[in-house]
Structure formats: C-alpha cells, structure tokens
Amino acid sequence: MKNQKFYTIIIFYIIFLFFNINILLAQSKIIITEIAPSESGDTRDWIEFFVLQGPINLKNFTVFEGNAKIKTFGDIELQNGDYFVLNLDKASMSDDVEKNEYGYFDFYSSDTGLTSTKNKITIKDDSDIIIDELCFENAIGTYPSAIFLENTISKGQSISRKYDSNIEPINTNSPNDWEIKNKQSKGSANRVLVPNLKILITEIAPNESDNTRDWIEFFVLEGLGSIKDFSVFEGNSIRKTFSDINVKKGDYFVLNFKSELEDDSEKNSNGYYDFYSTNNGLTATTSSIKLYNNNGDLIDEVSYTNKNYNGIDFYLENPIEVGQSLSRKFLEYETPIDTNSVNDWEFTKKQTKGRSNKL
C-alpha cells in the first residue's frame, strides 16, 4: 500500500509538471510585426519580431524565407514586450546581447535580401513547430493570412502589423491584421499614442531665392503635445521628420529648405519655431505638400499642380514667383479657414512667414 501511495504521488507530480510546463510553453509566443523587403545600401532588408508573451529563449529558433533557412538564433533570453530585428546581408556583424540605443535587439544574416512579392516569412521553434508566419503575394495562395500585393513594396515602406488603441499588436491570423506603411517603425510599435494636436499647413513659398530658401508654414489649430516623428512629404518623398519639440494651440512653426542649420528648440525672435531640411527646395508647380502624424496618418494636404491629386488642388499655369506665397485665408480673429476647399486658399504677393496673413 505504501509503494502504491508513493507511485500515485509520483504520477501526480509528473502530471502536474507536464501540464505546468505546457502552460509555460503556451505562454511564450513570438510574432512577426514588420517586414521591409525593398531596402538597399546600409540599411538592408529586415524583419521585426515581438515577444508577445515571455520570457523566451531564442536558442535554435529559426527564420525561413520560403523554404530556405536564413537565420538560427543563439542562446539569448528575451522578455515579454521585447522587440528584435533580423537584418539581412550583414554577416560580418555580431548579434546583439543587449538592446541597442533604440531599445531593441539586432540580429544579422548573410542572406542577400528578401523578395518583395510572392514571399513567405516563417519563424519556427527548436522543435520545428511554426510560431508565426506571414505570406505576401500577388495571387491567391494557400495561406489564410496572405496579403495580396498589386505591386512590390518600395524602399522606405513596410508590411506592418496593425496595433490597437492600447498599442498592442493585433493578432487574429487574418490579412486584416496587416497594412502597408509609408513610414517604417523599425524595432518599435508602428502605432503610438498621438498627441492631442490638430495642425494645418497655412502658407507655402516654393520659389524663393538662395538667400531666403523655400519654406512651408504650419499652425497648431488645437491641442498640446510633441511633434516628434511627425513628417512632411513633397509628393511621395519625405522631406522632414520633426524632432521632439512641444507645441500648443496658436503656435506657428516653419520648415526651411536647403539649410544645414539645427532645428529651433525655442521660438525665434519673430515668435515661431524654425525647422530645417537639407533638401534643395520645393517644386513651384505640380507639387503636393502633406503632413503626417507619428502614426503615418495624413493630417493635412495641399496640392498646387496642373494634374489631379487626392488633396485640395490648385491648377497653376505658371510658377509662384519669388516673394509670393500660397496662403490659407484667415477669419477676422486670425483663425485659419479650414473647409477642405480650394476656396480656403489664395495667392499673396506679400508673404507672412510665421504668422497669420490676416492682421
């Protein structure tokens, strides 16, 4: 009887340990969160991963492109909430053992790069079990979570997992979990809290001389917060990503082109913030100016062009001359007009850089 009781206890503990080990394993999960398959130069293609549930040791976890192994990780333990990035075509670099200055781990592979269409990225554990997988292709495939792309992903774009309002990655194993982003977020969530800001483009001077440079003026219509990682595009090309400066309702700030000067951290003597871009300047005709927030959402856009754009269009037959600007109209109390119409705008022969054009 004693032996039977002893063996019963042993069997009970074995069952207890078996279920608890499986619970611990079930709690450990890694998901793919972003893929940049069309990079070049020093950045190279890369794949971002997120430890959804940890801690977890990456030893012998393997990443596949299609059926080809492109990386087997070494003995390193990551915690819940950690990001790590696999950089392609950098065999000479050593894997990180600590987070880099941006808060994530860098790993490296000698693989020459990713295919930007008809591709499959998979991560498997040391038992060859699929932990997560993403397929992106142009034709209907066999994968339920496949993203069907009409064109290749361009440099600077990425295939990114969406995040909910609590900045948690969405993981329903559906194509709807994913989106194409024009602004990459390597090693961090591509969805961050947006400050309580509404910002308008209020004036554009696209044909200045070498002494004054082209510039774009912005006005904070509502809110208070940082414009860190807000970005300005001309057409589809990024011209400026703003630094961590707090602005509030009523503030103006100006982006000046073709300059090596450093951004203002305080208002200048004229009462606005100056920011700078080394880009040569704006196009005086057939151009579109866009402002995006730190999630890549379009905040404001104005187009001055002889062709159709999706924003507010101005059809110009001639360039805007030096000393002139394209200006948003203002109400009597220096409140900018914002009806999302071409009638909100006018050409002014006298610029009003950094303040309303209604005094």
Tab-separated table of C-alpha atoms in Angstrom:
chain	number	residue	atom	x	y	z
A	1	MET	CA	0.000	0.000	0.000
A	2	LYS	CA	2.846	2.358	0.858
A	3	ASN	CA	4.506	1.686	-2.503
A	4	GLN	CA	1.192	2.215	-4.291
A	5	LYS	CA	0.695	5.518	-2.479
A	6	PHE	CA	4.263	6.559	-3.309
A	7	TYR	CA	3.826	5.791	-7.017
A	8	THR	CA	0.484	7.583	-7.018
A	9	ILE	CA	2.146	10.704	-5.647
A	10	ILE	CA	4.967	10.438	-8.202
A	11	ILE	CA	2.466	10.078	-11.069
A	12	PHE	CA	0.507	13.064	-9.735
A	13	TYR	CA	3.626	15.251	-9.699
A	14	ILE	CA	4.619	14.113	-13.198
A	15	ILE	CA	1.150	15.058	-14.482
A	16	PHE	CA	1.312	18.351	-12.565
A	17	LEU	CA	4.735	19.203	-14.029
A	18	PHE	CA	3.662	18.149	-17.520
A	19	PHE	CA	0.667	20.484	-17.540
A	20	ASN	CA	2.554	23.370	-15.966
A	21	ILE	CA	5.444	23.068	-18.406
A	22	ASN	CA	2.964	23.122	-21.277
A	23	ILE	CA	1.265	26.164	-19.761
A	24	LEU	CA	4.634	27.911	-19.542
A	25	LEU	CA	5.409	26.969	-23.138
A	26	ALA	CA	1.977	28.156	-24.254
A	27	GLN	CA	2.594	31.484	-22.592
A	28	SER	CA	5.724	32.046	-24.667
A	29	LYS	CA	4.942	33.453	-28.103
A	30	ILE	CA	6.795	35.421	-30.756
A	31	ILE	CA	5.056	37.166	-33.638
A	32	ILE	CA	6.309	38.857	-36.805
A	33	THR	CA	5.386	42.548	-36.631
A	34	GLU	CA	7.053	44.298	-39.598
A	35	ILE	CA	8.897	43.436	-42.812
A	36	ALA	CA	10.928	45.800	-45.002
A	37	PRO	CA	11.726	43.805	-48.174
A	38	SER	CA	12.964	46.526	-50.546
A	39	GLU	CA	15.758	48.334	-48.700
A	40	SER	CA	19.210	48.997	-50.078
A	41	GLY	CA	22.553	50.443	-49.050
A	42	ASP	CA	23.482	50.476	-45.381
A	43	THR	CA	20.023	49.676	-44.069
A	44	ARG	CA	19.378	46.371	-45.918
A	45	ASP	CA	16.173	44.388	-45.761
A	46	TRP	CA	14.919	43.492	-42.307
A	47	ILE	CA	12.267	41.593	-40.363
A	48	GLU	CA	10.951	42.741	-36.993
A	49	PHE	CA	9.699	40.372	-34.285
A	50	PHE	CA	7.887	40.970	-30.987
A	51	VAL	CA	7.798	38.826	-27.841
A	52	LEU	CA	4.055	38.760	-27.285
A	53	GLN	CA	4.403	36.513	-24.246
A	54	GLY	CA	7.669	35.799	-22.473
A	55	PRO	CA	10.252	35.219	-21.175
A	56	ILE	CA	11.538	33.048	-24.002
A	57	ASN	CA	14.943	31.735	-25.069
A	58	LEU	CA	15.651	32.063	-28.803
A	59	LYS	CA	18.166	29.216	-28.873
A	60	ASN	CA	17.693	27.198	-32.082
A	61	PHE	CA	14.656	29.208	-33.187
A	62	THR	CA	14.941	29.548	-36.978
A	63	VAL	CA	13.670	32.087	-39.512
A	64	PHE	CA	12.776	30.914	-43.020
A	65	GLU	CA	12.241	32.794	-46.266
A	66	GLY	CA	10.086	30.398	-48.237
A	67	ASN	CA	11.676	27.023	-47.516
A	68	ALA	CA	15.189	28.403	-47.054
A	69	LYS	CA	16.732	28.924	-43.607
A	70	ILE	CA	18.079	32.457	-43.244
A	71	LYS	CA	18.834	32.570	-39.507
A	72	THR	CA	19.135	30.250	-36.498
A	73	PHE	CA	19.405	32.176	-33.247
A	74	GLY	CA	21.818	31.528	-30.417
A	75	ASP	CA	21.328	31.267	-26.670
A	76	ILE	CA	19.649	34.528	-25.640
A	77	GLU	CA	16.633	35.091	-23.407
A	78	LEU	CA	14.133	37.842	-24.221
A	79	GLN	CA	11.362	39.209	-22.073
A	80	ASN	CA	7.707	39.972	-22.608
A	81	GLY	CA	7.362	43.086	-24.785
A	82	ASP	CA	10.852	42.914	-26.328
A	83	TYR	CA	11.374	43.706	-29.997
A	84	PHE	CA	14.170	42.174	-32.061
A	85	VAL	CA	15.155	42.728	-35.691
A	86	LEU	CA	16.806	40.387	-38.174
A	87	ASN	CA	18.959	42.404	-40.603
A	88	LEU	CA	19.763	40.753	-43.933
A	89	ASP	CA	23.082	40.777	-45.841
A	90	LYS	CA	25.216	41.725	-42.826
A	91	ALA	CA	27.109	38.539	-41.998
A	92	SER	CA	30.083	40.478	-40.625
A	93	MET	CA	28.023	41.987	-37.789
A	94	SER	CA	27.701	40.290	-34.402
A	95	ASP	CA	24.306	39.617	-32.881
A	96	ASP	CA	23.269	41.871	-30.015
A	97	VAL	CA	23.415	40.524	-26.487
A	98	GLU	CA	21.878	43.725	-25.139
A	99	LYS	CA	19.311	46.147	-26.506
A	100	ASN	CA	20.688	48.845	-28.791
A	101	GLU	CA	20.223	52.581	-28.205
A	102	TYR	CA	16.765	52.389	-29.786
A	103	GLY	CA	15.549	49.754	-27.337
A	104	TYR	CA	15.590	46.555	-29.395
A	105	PHE	CA	17.956	43.667	-30.202
A	106	ASP	CA	19.736	43.461	-33.583
A	107	PHE	CA	20.489	40.112	-35.199
A	108	TYR	CA	22.166	39.533	-38.559
A	109	SER	CA	22.052	37.142	-41.515
A	110	SER	CA	24.224	36.680	-44.600
A	111	ASP	CA	21.120	36.162	-46.736
A	112	THR	CA	21.239	38.624	-49.647
A	113	GLY	CA	17.781	40.071	-49.053
A	114	LEU	CA	14.063	39.428	-49.225
A	115	THR	CA	11.721	39.082	-52.188
A	116	SER	CA	9.123	41.846	-52.113
A	117	THR	CA	6.365	39.823	-53.828
A	118	LYS	CA	5.178	36.205	-53.599
A	119	ASN	CA	7.107	35.563	-50.416
A	120	LYS	CA	6.662	33.752	-47.099
A	121	ILE	CA	8.417	34.562	-43.816
A	122	THR	CA	8.243	31.941	-41.050
A	123	ILE	CA	9.728	31.569	-37.574
A	124	LYS	CA	9.912	28.065	-36.059
A	125	ASP	CA	10.924	26.899	-32.591
A	126	ASP	CA	13.613	24.309	-31.798
A	127	SER	CA	11.052	21.533	-32.372
A	128	ASP	CA	10.412	22.776	-35.924
A	129	ILE	CA	6.932	23.997	-34.970
A	130	ILE	CA	5.714	27.161	-36.720
A	131	ILE	CA	5.453	30.013	-34.204
A	132	ASP	CA	4.331	32.662	-36.694
A	133	GLU	CA	4.162	33.108	-40.450
A	134	LEU	CA	3.345	35.850	-42.926
A	135	CYS	CA	2.824	35.454	-46.659
A	136	PHE	CA	2.732	38.309	-49.134
A	137	GLU	CA	1.976	37.564	-52.769
A	138	ASN	CA	0.156	38.867	-55.826
A	139	ALA	CA	-2.019	35.837	-56.459
A	140	ILE	CA	-4.368	33.836	-54.279
A	141	GLY	CA	-2.297	31.267	-52.421
A	142	THR	CA	-2.817	28.536	-49.880
A	143	TYR	CA	-2.204	30.679	-46.795
A	144	PRO	CA	-5.249	32.118	-44.992
A	145	SER	CA	-3.283	35.107	-43.666
A	146	ALA	CA	-1.734	36.011	-47.029
A	147	ILE	CA	-1.562	39.661	-48.069
A	148	PHE	CA	-2.241	40.149	-51.773
A	149	LEU	CA	0.033	42.879	-53.146
A	150	GLU	CA	-0.529	44.536	-56.502
A	151	ASN	CA	2.987	45.942	-56.618
A	152	THR	CA	6.307	45.410	-54.915
A	153	ILE	CA	6.939	47.236	-51.646
A	154	SER	CA	9.062	50.337	-52.257
A	155	LYS	CA	12.142	51.351	-50.293
A	156	GLY	CA	11.057	53.107	-47.100
A	157	GLN	CA	7.748	51.229	-46.991
A	158	SER	CA	6.987	48.166	-44.900
A	159	ILE	CA	4.382	45.470	-44.346
A	160	SER	CA	3.338	46.225	-40.778
A	161	ARG	CA	1.111	44.585	-38.232
A	162	LYS	CA	-1.658	46.876	-37.016
A	163	TYR	CA	-1.908	47.900	-33.353
A	164	ASP	CA	-4.957	48.569	-31.216
A	165	SER	CA	-5.640	51.723	-29.207
A	166	ASN	CA	-3.636	50.315	-26.270
A	167	ILE	CA	-0.624	49.826	-28.569
A	168	GLU	CA	-0.989	46.055	-28.509
A	169	PRO	CA	-0.283	44.202	-31.799
A	170	ILE	CA	-3.384	42.767	-33.460
A	171	ASN	CA	-3.005	39.016	-33.904
A	172	THR	CA	-6.124	37.368	-35.365
A	173	ASN	CA	-4.300	35.414	-38.111
A	174	SER	CA	-6.066	37.454	-40.783
A	175	PRO	CA	-4.896	39.659	-43.682
A	176	ASN	CA	-6.762	42.444	-41.870
A	177	ASP	CA	-4.066	42.340	-39.173
A	178	TRP	CA	-1.667	43.947	-41.642
A	179	GLU	CA	-1.202	47.143	-43.636
A	180	ILE	CA	1.321	48.765	-45.962
A	181	LYS	CA	3.054	51.651	-44.187
A	182	ASN	CA	4.832	54.545	-45.910
A	183	LYS	CA	6.789	55.176	-42.732
A	184	GLN	CA	8.742	52.333	-41.163
A	185	SER	CA	8.956	51.811	-37.411
A	186	LYS	CA	11.951	49.506	-37.031
A	187	GLY	CA	12.158	47.969	-33.570
A	188	SER	CA	9.048	49.614	-32.174
A	189	ALA	CA	5.272	49.600	-32.455
A	190	ASN	CA	4.009	51.163	-35.680
A	191	ARG	CA	1.139	52.557	-33.656
A	192	VAL	CA	1.920	55.019	-30.897
A	193	LEU	CA	-0.146	57.432	-28.876
A	194	VAL	CA	-0.955	60.511	-30.929
A	195	PRO	CA	-0.690	63.819	-29.082
A	196	ASN	CA	-3.810	65.945	-28.904
A	197	LEU	CA	-2.860	68.129	-31.859
A	198	LYS	CA	-4.600	69.441	-34.948
A	199	ILE	CA	-2.116	71.122	-37.286
A	200	LEU	CA	-2.763	72.906	-40.572
A	201	ILE	CA	-0.498	73.867	-43.448
A	202	THR	CA	-1.037	77.626	-43.668
A	203	GLU	CA	1.496	79.039	-46.166
A	204	ILE	CA	3.895	77.754	-48.828
A	205	ALA	CA	6.698	79.678	-50.543
A	206	PRO	CA	8.019	77.369	-53.281
A	207	ASN	CA	10.103	79.700	-55.449
A	208	GLU	CA	12.447	81.628	-53.169
A	209	SER	CA	15.977	82.815	-53.932
A	210	ASP	CA	19.152	81.280	-52.495
A	211	ASN	CA	19.224	83.747	-49.626
A	212	THR	CA	15.768	83.059	-48.213
A	213	ARG	CA	15.157	79.423	-49.282
A	214	ASP	CA	11.805	77.790	-49.884
A	215	TRP	CA	9.628	77.223	-46.822
A	216	ILE	CA	6.350	75.805	-45.509
A	217	GLU	CA	4.434	77.285	-42.585
A	218	PHE	CA	2.311	75.273	-40.133
A	219	PHE	CA	-0.204	76.388	-37.489
A	220	VAL	CA	-1.346	74.485	-34.378
A	221	LEU	CA	-5.118	74.835	-34.524
A	222	GLU	CA	-5.856	72.691	-31.456
A	223	GLY	CA	-4.103	70.806	-28.687
A	224	LEU	CA	-0.797	70.492	-26.876
A	225	GLY	CA	1.978	67.960	-27.359
A	226	SER	CA	5.174	66.902	-29.105
A	227	ILE	CA	5.540	66.776	-32.891
A	228	LYS	CA	8.238	64.105	-32.621
A	229	ASP	CA	8.166	61.849	-35.694
A	230	PHE	CA	5.548	63.952	-37.494
A	231	SER	CA	6.747	64.103	-41.101
A	232	VAL	CA	6.442	66.318	-44.182
A	233	PHE	CA	6.237	64.892	-47.692
A	234	GLU	CA	6.504	66.603	-51.046
A	235	GLY	CA	4.615	64.289	-53.356
A	236	ASN	CA	5.631	60.789	-52.219
A	237	SER	CA	9.088	61.814	-50.981
A	238	ILE	CA	9.789	62.530	-47.333
A	239	ARG	CA	11.391	65.936	-46.738
A	240	LYS	CA	11.474	66.212	-42.946
A	241	THR	CA	10.846	64.195	-39.787
A	242	PHE	CA	10.406	66.545	-36.851
A	243	SER	CA	12.290	66.268	-33.573
A	244	ASP	CA	10.866	66.151	-30.050
A	245	ILE	CA	9.560	69.695	-29.590
A	246	ASN	CA	6.344	70.579	-27.758
A	247	VAL	CA	3.887	72.928	-29.440
A	248	LYS	CA	0.493	74.216	-28.351
A	249	LYS	CA	-2.634	75.808	-29.753
A	250	GLY	CA	-1.788	79.048	-31.567
A	251	ASP	CA	1.865	78.193	-32.270
A	252	TYR	CA	3.409	78.583	-35.709
A	253	PHE	CA	6.387	76.633	-36.989
A	254	VAL	CA	8.204	76.857	-40.316
A	255	LEU	CA	10.148	74.264	-42.300
A	256	ASN	CA	13.015	75.921	-44.200
A	257	PHE	CA	14.726	74.139	-47.091
A	258	LYS	CA	18.305	73.858	-48.332
A	259	SER	CA	19.894	74.544	-44.964
A	260	GLU	CA	22.360	72.818	-42.626
A	261	LEU	CA	21.107	74.758	-39.576
A	262	GLU	CA	19.843	72.945	-36.492
A	263	ASP	CA	16.161	72.952	-35.542
A	264	ASP	CA	14.898	75.517	-33.027
A	265	SER	CA	14.100	74.223	-29.559
A	266	GLU	CA	12.519	77.576	-28.668
A	267	LYS	CA	10.622	80.206	-30.620
A	268	ASN	CA	12.737	82.707	-32.551
A	269	SER	CA	12.533	86.496	-32.180
A	270	ASN	CA	9.542	86.521	-34.563
A	271	GLY	CA	7.575	84.163	-32.327
A	272	TYR	CA	7.698	80.862	-34.223
A	273	TYR	CA	9.814	77.695	-34.350
A	274	ASP	CA	12.259	77.152	-37.221
A	275	PHE	CA	12.945	73.689	-38.605
A	276	TYR	CA	15.364	72.875	-41.415
A	277	SER	CA	15.764	70.407	-44.262
A	278	THR	CA	18.806	69.885	-46.478
A	279	ASN	CA	16.523	69.186	-49.421
A	280	ASN	CA	17.069	71.639	-52.285
A	281	GLY	CA	13.573	73.076	-52.117
A	282	LEU	CA	10.042	72.747	-53.388
A	283	THR	CA	8.616	72.468	-56.876
A	284	ALA	CA	6.952	75.716	-57.907
A	285	THR	CA	4.344	73.865	-59.989
A	286	THR	CA	2.905	70.332	-59.978
A	287	SER	CA	3.585	69.597	-56.333
A	288	SER	CA	1.772	68.299	-53.269
A	289	ILE	CA	2.628	69.021	-49.626
A	290	LYS	CA	1.468	66.574	-46.954
A	291	LEU	CA	1.793	66.453	-43.167
A	292	TYR	CA	1.605	63.077	-41.390
A	293	ASN	CA	1.450	62.392	-37.653
A	294	ASN	CA	3.650	59.884	-35.839
A	295	ASN	CA	1.361	57.014	-36.865
A	296	GLY	CA	1.651	57.862	-40.547
A	297	ASP	CA	-1.897	59.268	-40.662
A	298	LEU	CA	-2.448	62.168	-43.051
A	299	ILE	CA	-3.109	65.363	-41.056
A	300	ASP	CA	-3.254	67.985	-43.816
A	301	GLU	CA	-2.508	68.234	-47.523
A	302	VAL	CA	-2.477	70.897	-50.190
A	303	SER	CA	-1.621	70.410	-53.851
A	304	TYR	CA	-0.609	73.062	-56.354
A	305	THR	CA	-0.465	71.340	-59.654
A	306	ASN	CA	-1.546	71.090	-63.249
A	307	LYS	CA	-2.534	67.476	-62.627
A	308	ASN	CA	-5.061	65.868	-60.323
A	309	TYR	CA	-4.075	64.870	-56.785
A	310	ASN	CA	-6.208	63.477	-53.988
A	311	GLY	CA	-5.832	66.605	-51.853
A	312	ILE	CA	-7.040	70.168	-52.354
A	313	ASP	CA	-5.956	71.060	-55.879
A	314	PHE	CA	-4.761	74.368	-57.347
A	315	TYR	CA	-4.299	74.365	-61.080
A	316	LEU	CA	-1.384	76.703	-61.827
A	317	GLU	CA	-0.291	77.773	-65.289
A	318	ASN	CA	2.839	79.497	-64.029
A	319	PRO	CA	5.220	79.080	-61.079
A	320	ILE	CA	4.674	81.106	-57.926
A	321	GLU	CA	7.133	84.000	-58.113
A	322	VAL	CA	9.817	84.903	-55.596
A	323	GLY	CA	8.219	86.865	-52.739
A	324	GLN	CA	4.788	85.366	-53.364
A	325	SER	CA	3.172	82.517	-51.483
A	326	LEU	CA	0.217	80.191	-51.496
A	327	SER	CA	-1.615	81.154	-48.290
A	328	ARG	CA	-4.533	79.856	-46.306
A	329	LYS	CA	-7.188	82.535	-45.746
A	330	PHE	CA	-7.933	83.675	-42.192
A	331	LEU	CA	-11.048	84.912	-40.448
A	332	GLU	CA	-11.200	88.266	-38.696
A	333	TYR	CA	-9.782	86.927	-35.429
A	334	GLU	CA	-6.745	85.293	-37.026
A	335	THR	CA	-8.444	81.886	-37.182
A	336	PRO	CA	-7.448	79.924	-40.319
A	337	ILE	CA	-10.256	78.873	-42.640
A	338	ASP	CA	-10.475	75.101	-42.932
A	339	THR	CA	-13.412	73.935	-45.040
A	340	ASN	CA	-11.277	71.469	-47.049
A	341	SER	CA	-11.890	73.505	-50.172
A	342	VAL	CA	-9.796	75.317	-52.755
A	343	ASN	CA	-11.616	78.443	-51.595
A	344	ASP	CA	-9.679	78.270	-48.314
A	345	TRP	CA	-6.591	79.459	-50.199
A	346	GLU	CA	-5.259	82.463	-52.073
A	347	PHE	CA	-2.083	83.707	-53.736
A	348	THR	CA	-0.421	86.515	-51.815
A	349	LYS	CA	2.168	88.925	-53.174
A	350	LYS	CA	3.360	89.693	-49.653
A	351	GLN	CA	4.441	86.726	-47.560
A	352	THR	CA	3.662	86.463	-43.837
A	353	LYS	CA	6.165	83.871	-42.637
A	354	GLY	CA	5.317	82.514	-39.207
A	355	ARG	CA	2.105	84.433	-38.580
A	356	SER	CA	-1.400	84.765	-39.988
A	357	ASN	CA	-1.888	86.587	-43.281
A	358	LYS	CA	-4.879	88.351	-41.726
A	359	LEU	CA	-3.669	91.040	-39.328
